[in-house]
Amino acid sequence: MSAPQWNNKVVKWVDDRLPVISMLHHSAYEYPTPKNLSYMWNFGSLAGFVLVTMILSGIFLVMNYTPHTSMAFESVERIMRDVNYGWLIRYIHMNGASMFFIVVFLHMFRGLYYGSYKAPREMLWWIGILILLAMMATAFMGYVLPWGQMSFWGATVITNLFSAFPIIGDPLVTWLWGGFSVDNPTLNRFFSLHYLMPFIILGLVVLHVWALHSVRSNNPTGVEIKTPQDSIPFHPYYTIKDLFGMGVFLIFFCGFVFFAPDYLGHPDNYIPANPLVTPPHIVPEWYFLPFYAILRSIDFTIFGIPAKLLGVLAMFASIVILFVIPWLDTSKVRSSKFRPVYKWFFWLFVVDTFILGYCGAKAPDDYFMGVPGLKVIVMGQLSTLYYFAHFLVVMPLVGKMERPKPLPASISESVLKEGANA
């Protein structure tokens, strides 16, 4: 691309000495984008919007928060009651965490369906998984800060998981706590790291976008850009599309902020933390529930390995396995749009994750959706089995055995064909 010519003398003077404006022009304005991207490609920009919203709202909350066990809960209540618009800032931040995970999960499921993890986009996929891990760490530490009952006991239970590791487990937990129980040192270090992690996520997002611009966007056909006719400039076509998607998303987001701000939270977190009173059912936030169900589904020993350690390993493996998906999928076709067999397994996997989330929210001895004889723990074990089988068995075998539909010769051909069919 040729260097842009600036009419504004100030812009030209700055750009001649530091070509950051030209870089932004090439990477955002002129960036060649496949012409057939659907609204499923909106979730990446939405995730960026929510991240900025979370950072800004978090900065304002920190101005009035006190990271001390004797004052943390009261400082949050003061934000809600006495600080001007403190209730709004907190509800935006609190529900923004859920919105962040919703758009990122949808972004990832879209990537799985359309094969966005396949070569040459493996590094792009890896950075995305690192962003997810950083988000989970940030959200967990942020959940501890209000210092309510679920904050305290959630921190106690989750950090205790590391004690399952032999030899290093107990010293590691003591190091995490900063003492011999979850107390003021724990709250202080979690507060410090919670403030730091969003900026690490922001750095990873920059790398993610850099990697994206190096290999370019995938598209619903999975066919690469071959000629200039296959692409259009990012602006104004996709900026307008993203702005429309953002408007729809804000209606959804504001619906929770103004009409159901506590719907996605837990009522026990409005009770001050009490180390002497254990809640009857300790559950994490909804976005951790599938992983919590995997952790809890391992209630048996194998070769003398304790169930607790197996559960922790299974929970970590459920995320680590995402890193090797590019090599587990043996199909030469990217998009599930042209994979008639795998498409159904994908949707079964989506249902499976919802079942895991449901199982994580319920007590192990409850009946699954009220079905007599079917315990939640059993359904969780079956769902965990399919979760790993989907990646380790279904992906390799179906990729070799299924006969995909014919791919279009180019992106332009698929667009013209869809237009003719419409």
Coordinates of C-alpha atoms in Angstrom, one line a residue, residues 54 57 61 79-80 85-99 253 256-263 270:
M54 CA -13.7 -2.7 32.5
S57 CA -14.7 1.5 35.5
L61 CA -13.8 2.0 41.7
I79 CA -19.4 3.0 46.8
M80 CA -23.0 1.8 46.3
Y85 CA -22.9 7.3 40.6
G86 CA -20.9 4.7 42.4
W87 CA -23.7 2.2 42.1
L88 CA -23.7 2.6 38.3
I89 CA -19.9 2.3 38.0
R90 CA -19.9 -0.9 40.2
Y91 CA -22.8 -2.5 38.3
I92 CA -21.1 -1.7 35.0
H93 CA -17.9 -3.3 36.3
M94 CA -19.7 -6.3 37.9
N95 CA -21.8 -7.1 34.9
G96 CA -19.1 -6.2 32.5
A97 CA -17.1 -9.2 33.7
S98 CA -20.0 -11.5 32.7
M99 CA -20.4 -9.6 29.4
F253 CA -25.6 -5.0 28.6
F256 CA -28.6 -6.2 33.1
V257 CA -27.0 -3.0 34.5
F258 CA -30.3 -1.2 35.0
F259 CA -32.9 -3.9 35.4
A260 CA -31.2 -7.1 36.7
P261 CA -27.8 -6.0 38.1
D262 CA -27.5 -8.9 40.6
Y263 CA -29.0 -11.6 38.4
Y270 CA -24.0 -9.4 50.2

